[in-house]
Coordinates of C-alpha atoms in Angstrom, one line a residue:
M1 CA -96.4 92.4 -3.3
T2 CA -96.3 88.6 -3.4
M3 CA -95.0 86.2 -0.9
T4 CA -94.2 82.6 -1.6
S5 CA -92.7 79.8 0.4
D6 CA -90.5 77.0 -0.9
S7 CA -90.3 74.1 1.5
R8 CA -88.4 71.7 -0.7
H9 CA -85.0 72.4 0.9
T10 CA -85.2 71.5 4.6
S11 CA -82.0 69.5 5.3
W12 CA -79.9 72.6 5.8
R13 CA -80.6 75.5 8.1
P14 CA -82.4 78.4 6.4
E15 CA -80.4 81.0 8.4
E16 CA -77.1 79.8 6.7
P17 CA -76.0 82.4 4.1
A18 CA -76.5 81.4 0.5
L19 CA -76.3 82.5 -3.1
S20 CA -78.9 81.5 -5.6
V21 CA -78.0 79.4 -8.7
R22 CA -78.9 82.4 -10.8
Q23 CA -76.4 84.6 -8.9
V24 CA -73.6 82.1 -9.2
L25 CA -74.1 81.9 -13.0
T26 CA -73.6 85.7 -13.2
L27 CA -70.2 85.7 -11.5
E28 CA -67.4 86.9 -13.8
R29 CA -65.4 83.7 -13.5
V30 CA -68.4 81.6 -14.4
L31 CA -69.4 83.7 -17.4
A32 CA -65.9 83.0 -18.8
G33 CA -67.0 79.4 -19.2
E34 CA -70.0 80.4 -21.3
P35 CA -72.7 78.7 -19.1
E36 CA -75.9 77.5 -20.6
V37 CA -79.0 76.3 -18.6
V38 CA -80.3 73.2 -20.5
A39 CA -82.8 71.9 -17.9
G40 CA -84.6 72.9 -14.7
A41 CA -84.6 76.7 -15.5
D42 CA -87.5 77.1 -13.0
G43 CA -85.1 76.2 -10.2
L44 CA -82.5 78.9 -10.8
D45 CA -83.6 80.7 -7.6
R46 CA -82.6 77.8 -5.4
A47 CA -80.1 78.6 -2.7
V48 CA -76.5 77.4 -3.1
R49 CA -75.1 76.7 0.3
W50 CA -71.8 75.2 -0.9
V51 CA -69.9 74.0 -4.0
H52 CA -68.6 70.4 -4.5
V53 CA -66.6 68.8 -7.3
A54 CA -67.8 65.2 -7.6
E55 CA -67.6 62.6 -10.3
A56 CA -68.9 59.5 -8.5
A57 CA -72.3 58.3 -9.7
D58 CA -73.6 57.9 -6.1
V59 CA -72.5 61.4 -5.0
G60 CA -75.9 62.1 -3.5
V61 CA -75.0 60.1 -0.3
M62 CA -72.2 62.7 0.5
L63 CA -74.5 65.7 0.2
T64 CA -76.6 67.4 2.9
G65 CA -78.7 69.7 0.6
G66 CA -78.2 73.0 -1.1
E67 CA -74.9 72.1 -2.9
M68 CA -74.0 73.1 -6.4
V69 CA -72.2 70.0 -7.8
L70 CA -69.5 70.4 -10.5
T71 CA -68.5 67.5 -12.8
T72 CA -66.9 66.6 -16.1
G73 CA -68.9 63.4 -16.3
V74 CA -65.8 61.4 -17.0
L75 CA -67.2 58.4 -15.0
L76 CA -70.6 58.7 -16.6
A77 CA -69.7 58.7 -20.3
G78 CA -71.1 55.8 -22.3
D79 CA -73.5 54.6 -19.6
E80 CA -76.9 56.2 -19.9
A81 CA -78.2 54.3 -16.8
K82 CA -75.4 55.9 -14.7
Q83 CA -76.2 59.3 -16.1
A84 CA -79.9 59.1 -15.1
A85 CA -79.0 57.6 -11.7
Y86 CA -76.5 60.5 -11.1
V87 CA -79.2 63.1 -11.7
Q88 CA -81.7 61.2 -9.6
S89 CA -79.2 60.9 -6.8
L90 CA -78.6 64.7 -6.7
H91 CA -82.3 65.3 -6.8
R92 CA -82.9 63.0 -3.7
A93 CA -80.1 64.8 -1.9
E94 CA -81.8 68.2 -2.6
A95 CA -78.8 69.6 -4.4
A96 CA -79.2 73.1 -5.7
A97 CA -77.9 72.4 -9.2
V98 CA -75.4 70.4 -11.3
V99 CA -72.8 72.0 -13.6
L100 CA -71.3 69.9 -16.3
G101 CA -68.1 70.9 -18.1
L102 CA -68.3 69.9 -21.8
G103 CA -65.2 68.3 -23.2
R104 CA -63.8 64.9 -23.9
A105 CA -66.4 63.0 -21.9
F106 CA -69.4 65.0 -23.2
P107 CA -68.7 67.3 -26.2
T108 CA -72.4 68.2 -26.2
P109 CA -75.1 68.2 -23.5
P110 CA -76.1 64.6 -22.8
E111 CA -79.8 64.1 -23.6
V112 CA -80.4 61.5 -20.9
M113 CA -79.1 63.8 -18.2
R114 CA -81.1 66.7 -19.7
R115 CA -84.4 64.8 -19.7
A116 CA -83.8 63.4 -16.2
A117 CA -83.0 66.9 -14.8
E118 CA -86.0 68.4 -16.5
R119 CA -88.3 65.8 -15.0
C120 CA -87.2 66.4 -11.5
G121 CA -86.7 70.2 -11.8
L122 CA -83.0 70.1 -11.1
P123 CA -81.1 72.9 -12.8
L124 CA -78.5 71.4 -15.3
V125 CA -75.9 73.9 -16.5
V126 CA -73.3 73.1 -19.1
L127 CA -70.0 75.1 -19.6
H128 CA -69.0 75.4 -23.3
R129 CA -65.5 76.5 -22.6
P130 CA -62.8 74.8 -20.5
F131 CA -63.1 76.1 -17.0
P132 CA -61.0 75.4 -13.8
F133 CA -63.5 74.2 -11.3
A134 CA -61.2 75.3 -8.4
E135 CA -61.7 79.0 -9.4
L136 CA -65.5 78.6 -9.1
T137 CA -65.2 76.8 -5.8
E138 CA -62.9 79.4 -4.4
E139 CA -65.1 82.3 -5.6
V140 CA -68.4 80.9 -4.2
Q141 CA -66.9 79.7 -0.9
S142 CA -65.3 83.0 -0.2
R143 CA -68.5 84.9 -1.0
L144 CA -70.5 82.6 1.3
V145 CA -67.9 83.1 4.1
R146 CA -68.1 86.8 3.7
A147 CA -71.9 86.7 3.7
K148 CA -71.9 84.7 6.9
F149 CA -69.5 87.1 8.6
A150 CA -71.6 90.0 7.5
A151 CA -74.8 88.4 8.8
V152 CA -73.2 87.5 12.2
S153 CA -71.8 91.1 12.5
L154 CA -75.3 92.5 11.7
S155 CA -76.8 90.1 14.2
E156 CA -74.5 91.2 17.0
A157 CA -74.8 94.9 16.2
V158 CA -78.6 94.6 16.4
R159 CA -78.5 92.6 19.6
T160 CA -76.2 95.2 21.2
S161 CA -78.2 98.2 20.2
L162 CA -81.6 96.7 21.2
T163 CA -80.2 95.4 24.5
A164 CA -78.9 98.9 25.3
L165 CA -82.3 100.4 24.5
I166 CA -84.1 97.9 26.8
T167 CA -81.6 98.5 29.6
S168 CA -82.3 102.3 29.3
G169 CA -86.0 101.8 29.5
A170 CA -86.8 102.8 26.0
P171 CA -90.4 102.5 24.8
L172 CA -91.5 99.8 22.3
Q173 CA -91.6 102.3 19.4
R174 CA -87.9 103.2 19.9
L175 CA -87.0 99.5 19.6
L176 CA -89.0 99.1 16.4
D177 CA -87.4 102.3 14.9
E178 CA -84.0 100.7 15.6
V179 CA -85.0 97.5 13.8
A180 CA -86.3 99.5 10.8
Q181 CA -83.1 101.4 10.6
H182 CA -81.0 98.2 10.4
S183 CA -83.4 96.5 8.0
G184 CA -84.1 99.5 5.7
C185 CA -87.7 98.3 5.2
P186 CA -91.1 98.7 7.0
V187 CA -91.5 96.7 10.2
V188 CA -94.9 95.6 11.5
L189 CA -95.7 94.2 14.9
T190 CA -99.1 92.4 15.3
N191 CA -101.0 90.3 17.8
L192 CA -102.1 86.8 16.9
A193 CA -105.2 88.1 15.2
H194 CA -103.0 90.1 12.7
R195 CA -104.1 93.3 14.4
V196 CA -101.4 95.9 13.9
L197 CA -100.0 97.1 17.2
A198 CA -97.0 99.2 16.0
T199 CA -95.1 100.0 12.9
A200 CA -91.7 101.6 12.0
G201 CA -89.9 102.7 8.9
E202 CA -90.4 105.3 6.2
R203 CA -93.9 106.7 6.5
P204 CA -94.9 106.3 2.8
A205 CA -93.6 102.7 2.7
V206 CA -95.4 101.8 5.9
D207 CA -98.6 103.4 4.6
D208 CA -98.4 101.3 1.5
V209 CA -98.1 98.1 3.6
L210 CA -101.1 99.1 5.8
R211 CA -103.3 100.0 2.9
D212 CA -103.0 96.4 1.7
W213 CA -102.7 94.9 5.2
E214 CA -105.5 92.4 5.1
R215 CA -104.1 90.6 2.0
I216 CA -100.5 90.8 3.2
A217 CA -101.5 89.3 6.6
R218 CA -103.3 86.4 5.0
Q219 CA -100.2 85.6 2.8
A220 CA -97.6 86.2 5.4
W221 CA -99.1 83.7 7.9
G222 CA -101.4 81.7 5.8
H223 CA -99.4 78.4 5.5
H224 CA -96.2 78.1 7.5
P225 CA -96.1 80.2 10.7
G226 CA -92.6 80.9 11.9
L227 CA -91.0 80.4 8.5
S228 CA -89.8 83.2 6.2
S229 CA -90.6 84.0 2.6
E230 CA -87.1 85.3 2.0
G231 CA -87.3 85.0 -1.8
D232 CA -89.4 88.2 -1.9
G233 CA -87.8 89.8 1.1
W234 CA -90.7 89.1 3.5
V235 CA -89.3 87.8 6.8
R236 CA -91.5 87.0 9.7
A237 CA -90.9 85.8 13.3
E238 CA -93.2 84.5 16.0
L239 CA -93.1 86.2 19.4
G240 CA -93.8 84.3 22.6
G241 CA -92.4 82.9 25.8
R242 CA -93.3 80.7 28.7
G243 CA -95.0 78.2 26.4
E244 CA -97.3 80.6 24.6
R245 CA -97.3 82.8 21.5
W246 CA -98.7 86.3 21.7
G247 CA -97.4 88.3 18.8
R248 CA -95.7 88.4 15.4
L249 CA -93.0 90.5 13.7
L250 CA -92.8 91.1 9.9
L251 CA -90.0 92.7 7.9
C252 CA -91.8 93.9 4.7
G253 CA -89.7 93.7 1.6
Y254 CA -86.2 93.3 3.1
R255 CA -83.6 93.9 0.4
G256 CA -80.6 92.2 2.0
D257 CA -79.7 88.5 1.7
S258 CA -82.0 86.0 3.3
A259 CA -79.5 85.0 6.0
S260 CA -79.2 88.5 7.2
G261 CA -82.9 89.0 7.2
R262 CA -83.5 85.9 9.2
L263 CA -80.9 86.8 11.8
L264 CA -82.2 90.3 12.0
A265 CA -85.8 89.1 12.6
D266 CA -84.6 86.6 15.2
R267 CA -82.6 89.2 17.1
A268 CA -85.5 91.7 17.0
A269 CA -87.9 89.0 18.2
E270 CA -85.7 88.1 21.1
A271 CA -85.5 91.8 22.1
L272 CA -89.3 92.4 21.8
V273 CA -90.0 89.3 23.9
L274 CA -87.6 90.6 26.6
H275 CA -89.2 94.1 26.4
R276 CA -92.7 92.7 26.9
M277 CA -91.7 90.4 29.8
L278 CA -90.0 93.3 31.6
G279 CA -93.1 95.4 31.2
G280 CA -91.6 98.1 29.0
A281 CA -91.0 101.7 30.0
S282 CA -94.7 102.8 30.2
G283 CA -96.2 99.9 32.0
R284 CA -98.9 99.7 29.3
T285 CA -99.5 96.5 27.3
W286 CA -98.6 96.7 23.6
E287 CA -102.3 96.8 22.7
E288 CA -102.8 99.8 25.1
Q289 CA -99.7 101.5 23.6
S290 CA -101.1 101.0 20.1
A291 CA -104.5 102.5 21.0
H292 CA -102.9 105.4 22.9
G293 CA -100.6 106.3 20.0
L294 CA -103.4 106.3 17.5
L295 CA -105.8 108.3 19.6
T296 CA -103.1 110.8 20.6
D297 CA -102.1 111.3 17.0
L298 CA -105.8 111.8 16.0
A299 CA -106.5 114.3 18.8
S300 CA -103.3 116.3 18.3
G301 CA -104.0 117.0 14.7
T302 CA -100.3 116.8 13.9
V303 CA -101.0 114.0 11.4
P304 CA -104.0 114.5 9.0
A305 CA -106.8 112.1 9.8
R306 CA -106.8 110.6 6.3
H307 CA -103.2 109.6 6.8
L308 CA -104.1 107.7 9.9
L309 CA -107.0 105.8 8.3
P310 CA -104.9 102.8 7.0
R311 CA -103.4 102.6 10.5
A312 CA -106.8 102.5 12.2
R313 CA -108.1 99.9 9.7
A314 CA -105.0 97.7 10.3
A315 CA -105.4 98.1 14.1
G316 CA -108.8 96.4 13.7
L317 CA -111.1 99.4 13.9
P318 CA -114.1 99.2 11.5
V319 CA -114.0 102.5 9.4
N320 CA -116.2 102.0 6.4
R321 CA -119.7 103.5 6.6
R322 CA -119.4 103.9 10.4
T323 CA -120.5 106.4 13.0
F324 CA -117.7 107.5 15.3
V325 CA -118.4 108.6 18.9
P326 CA -115.5 110.3 20.7
L327 CA -115.6 110.0 24.5
V328 CA -113.4 110.9 27.4
V329 CA -114.0 109.4 30.9
P330 CA -112.2 111.1 33.7
G331 CA -110.6 108.7 36.3
A332 CA -111.6 105.5 34.5
E333 CA -109.2 102.6 34.1
P334 CA -108.7 101.5 30.4
G335 CA -109.0 97.8 31.4
R336 CA -112.4 98.4 33.0
L337 CA -113.6 100.4 30.0
D338 CA -112.4 97.6 27.7
R339 CA -114.5 95.1 29.7
V340 CA -117.6 97.3 29.6
L341 CA -117.3 97.7 25.8
R342 CA -117.0 93.9 25.4
T343 CA -120.0 93.3 27.7
L344 CA -122.1 95.8 25.6
G345 CA -120.8 94.3 22.3
L346 CA -119.3 97.6 21.3
T347 CA -116.2 98.1 19.1
G348 CA -113.7 100.9 19.8
L349 CA -110.3 102.0 20.8
V350 CA -109.5 102.7 24.5
A351 CA -106.4 104.7 25.7
E352 CA -105.4 106.4 28.9
L353 CA -104.5 110.0 28.6
A354 CA -101.8 111.9 30.4
D355 CA -104.1 113.4 33.0
G356 CA -105.6 110.2 34.2
A357 CA -108.6 110.4 32.0
T358 CA -109.4 107.7 29.4
A359 CA -110.3 108.4 25.8
V360 CA -112.6 106.1 23.9
L361 CA -113.4 106.1 20.2
L362 CA -116.5 104.0 19.4
S363 CA -117.1 102.7 15.9
L364 CA -120.8 102.0 15.4
A365 CA -122.9 100.8 12.5
R366 CA -124.9 103.6 10.9
D367 CA -128.2 102.2 12.2
Q368 CA -127.1 102.0 15.8
D369 CA -128.3 104.7 18.2
A370 CA -125.2 106.5 19.3
E371 CA -126.9 108.5 22.1
A372 CA -128.6 105.5 23.6
L373 CA -125.4 103.3 23.5
T374 CA -123.4 106.1 25.1
G375 CA -126.0 106.3 27.9
R376 CA -125.8 102.5 28.5
L377 CA -122.0 102.7 28.7
A378 CA -122.2 105.6 31.2
A379 CA -124.8 103.7 33.3
R380 CA -122.5 100.6 33.4
L381 CA -119.6 102.8 34.7
R382 CA -121.6 104.1 37.6
T383 CA -121.3 101.7 40.5
P384 CA -121.6 102.1 44.3
E385 CA -117.9 102.6 44.4
L386 CA -118.0 105.3 41.6
P387 CA -121.5 106.8 41.9
D388 CA -120.4 110.1 40.2
A389 CA -118.6 108.6 37.1
V390 CA -119.2 110.8 34.1
V391 CA -118.7 110.3 30.4
A392 CA -117.8 113.4 28.4
A393 CA -119.2 112.9 24.9
A394 CA -118.7 114.7 21.6
D395 CA -121.4 114.7 19.0
P396 CA -121.2 111.6 16.7
R397 CA -119.2 111.9 13.5
T398 CA -120.0 110.1 10.3
C399 CA -116.8 111.3 8.5
W400 CA -113.4 110.0 9.6
D401 CA -111.8 113.4 8.9
D402 CA -114.0 114.9 11.7
V403 CA -112.9 112.5 14.4
P404 CA -109.9 114.7 15.6
A405 CA -112.2 117.6 16.2
G406 CA -114.6 115.2 18.1
L407 CA -111.8 114.0 20.3
R408 CA -110.8 117.5 21.2
E409 CA -114.4 118.4 21.9
A410 CA -114.8 115.4 24.3
R411 CA -111.5 116.4 26.0
H412 CA -112.7 120.0 26.4
V413 CA -116.1 118.8 27.9
A414 CA -114.2 116.5 30.3
D415 CA -111.9 119.3 31.3
A416 CA -114.9 121.7 31.8
V417 CA -116.7 119.3 34.2
A418 CA -113.6 118.5 36.2
G419 CA -114.3 119.6 39.8
A420 CA -117.8 120.7 38.9
A421 CA -120.3 119.9 41.6
L422 CA -123.2 118.3 42.3
D423 CA -125.6 116.1 40.6
R424 CA -123.8 115.9 37.2
P425 CA -125.6 113.7 34.6
A426 CA -123.9 110.5 33.6
V427 CA -123.3 111.8 30.0
V428 CA -122.2 115.4 29.6
R429 CA -122.0 117.1 26.2
L430 CA -120.7 120.5 25.0
R431 CA -124.2 122.0 25.4
D432 CA -124.1 121.1 29.1
V433 CA -121.0 122.9 30.2
H434 CA -122.2 126.5 29.5
L435 CA -120.1 129.2 31.2
R436 CA -117.7 126.7 32.8
G437 CA -116.7 125.5 29.3
L438 CA -116.1 129.0 28.0
I439 CA -113.9 129.8 31.0
R440 CA -111.9 126.6 30.5
L441 CA -111.2 127.7 26.9
L442 CA -110.0 131.1 28.1
R443 CA -108.1 130.1 31.3
D444 CA -104.6 130.7 29.9
D445 CA -105.5 134.2 28.7
P446 CA -103.4 136.7 30.8
Q447 CA -106.3 139.1 31.2
V448 CA -108.6 136.4 32.5
Q449 CA -105.9 135.4 35.0
S450 CA -105.5 139.0 36.1
F451 CA -109.3 139.3 36.5
A452 CA -109.5 136.2 38.7
E453 CA -106.7 137.3 40.9
R454 CA -108.1 140.8 41.3
E455 CA -111.7 139.6 42.1
L456 CA -110.5 136.9 44.6
D457 CA -107.5 138.8 46.1
G458 CA -109.0 139.1 49.6
L459 CA -109.3 135.3 49.9
L460 CA -106.2 134.2 47.9
C461 CA -103.8 136.4 49.7
G462 CA -105.0 135.4 53.1
G463 CA -104.8 131.7 52.4
E464 CA -108.5 131.3 53.3
G465 CA -109.0 127.8 51.8
E466 CA -112.0 127.0 53.9
L467 CA -113.8 130.3 53.0
L468 CA -113.0 129.7 49.3
D469 CA -114.6 126.2 49.5
V470 CA -117.7 127.7 51.1
L471 CA -117.9 130.4 48.4
R472 CA -117.5 127.7 45.7
T473 CA -120.4 125.6 47.0
Y474 CA -122.6 128.6 47.7
L475 CA -122.3 129.8 44.1
A476 CA -122.5 126.3 42.5
T477 CA -125.8 125.7 44.4
G478 CA -127.3 128.9 43.0
R479 CA -126.7 130.8 46.3
N480 CA -128.8 128.2 48.2
K481 CA -127.9 128.8 51.9
S482 CA -129.7 125.7 53.3
R483 CA -128.0 123.4 50.8
T484 CA -124.6 125.0 51.3
A485 CA -124.9 124.6 55.1
Q486 CA -125.9 121.0 54.7
L487 CA -123.0 120.2 52.4
H488 CA -120.5 121.8 54.7
H489 CA -122.1 120.3 57.9
V490 CA -122.5 123.6 59.6
S491 CA -125.5 125.4 61.1
R492 CA -127.3 128.3 59.3
P493 CA -125.9 130.9 61.7
A494 CA -122.4 129.6 61.3
L495 CA -122.8 129.7 57.5
Y496 CA -124.0 133.3 57.7
R497 CA -120.9 134.3 59.6
R498 CA -118.7 132.8 57.0
L499 CA -120.6 134.5 54.1
E500 CA -120.2 137.8 55.9
A501 CA -116.5 137.2 56.3
I502 CA -116.2 136.4 52.6
Q503 CA -118.1 139.5 51.5
A504 CA -115.9 141.6 53.8
R505 CA -112.7 140.2 52.5
L506 CA -113.8 140.6 48.8
G507 CA -115.6 143.9 49.3
V508 CA -118.7 142.6 47.4
D509 CA -122.4 142.0 48.1
L510 CA -123.2 138.4 47.2
D511 CA -126.9 139.3 47.2
D512 CA -126.3 141.5 44.2
F513 CA -126.6 139.4 41.0
E514 CA -124.0 141.2 39.0
Q515 CA -121.4 141.2 41.8
A516 CA -122.1 137.5 42.6
A517 CA -121.8 136.6 38.9
S518 CA -118.5 138.4 38.6
V519 CA -117.1 136.5 41.7
H520 CA -118.4 133.3 40.3
I521 CA -116.7 133.8 36.9
A522 CA -113.5 134.7 38.7
L523 CA -113.7 131.5 40.8
L524 CA -114.3 129.4 37.8
A525 CA -111.3 130.9 36.1
H526 CA -109.2 130.4 39.2
D527 CA -110.2 126.7 39.4
A528 CA -109.6 126.2 35.7
Q529 CA -106.1 127.6 36.1
Q530 CA -105.3 125.5 39.1
G531 CA -106.7 122.4 37.3

């Protein structure tokens, strides 16, 4: 994939539709004149914006750039100085090419004009058979008009569809999918550091782009930001507003004409700017949506981890010879976690999950102490305002393919400690959740649900929420009556009366270990189902 930029033709707008000199020479009417390129063959991909028939030696003063000039050379015959001046005038005016009809004035290609055109790189084409210039002019102009109409129609269709999506509150991905459908090529959205925030298009084609993203990004924005490399179908647009730039859009390998690609990129950029300024449907920033999408896909397992590796690398996550630490932090704000990671000098992805918890995937160097760094992160999260903040951590993974299982493990640990009492450590791992973790895994089993309802029926049917809370604390403290009375702010005699009421309603003896264990398991199952 190569991207080049030709900045020689700047006097006419690049979004105007054009044919290349090479394309014009392949038209049926032109082929009838037996065209031969005698000079400037390297410039055949220059854009032809218009066609002019001109014989005057100073024709260049009447041009604005991008024209293909047709001439018989009748006013140049016999005067080599005029012939050289004619070519130089066209070159200064940035004409696309000159076509000379051989005949009475020039029966063979004039050597002076050929040498002058070769020196300045201007394509010089001679026609060996008589050819009515009017036919060529009509053919090219009509094609250009049709191309312009098609480009404008595409532009309006894209504007209409994207505006409708924004009005309906569609997410960012839906807008990019629409752009990819119109363009027929991969679409990549990045921030200013070339970090990929979102993509759209056929998955294999997108993956090909992401696998080579570092090189593509350097070439796409290495020299002329905001300009397009339309010759190879790479069209880029800057995104920004209110005096600042904050993103970029790249159409990768667009197969249509350059004018359509430019208009399509411009309309897409306008829509994306509006979408961002309005806040989008989710309320998340584009960076947050990018991390959320990647972590969600990793945790769900619907996409194999190896297929997500190019996406993670393009998103700026180091993946080569790294240790990955999956974490879930219940109740933490992604922005706060991002700030803590930066303060500690840690690299990772942060995304808010559906239940209000936040997932973190740390990427550490192999020689870094994953357990110590996780502990430092947890310590930073515990503040006077959040003294019980807890980090649910999976065991570190050194293989990218094991990351999805790690994220699911961290999610399970976070789920298991939700609502658990009392003196939880700052970092909780799978080995710390014990019976509560097992019950969380089995909570949707109908037999477990029936067991919980049967064991707790005497309290659940009576709506005894207060007694249920006392029972929960009593069992969680290891049947410590003093601690339970203290936590519920009641006297010991008052607690005894409540425990007697609980035992009477459930028909159990809580001093019996097996009966107390059975009630405890039922209560854990009930809380897991409610959670």
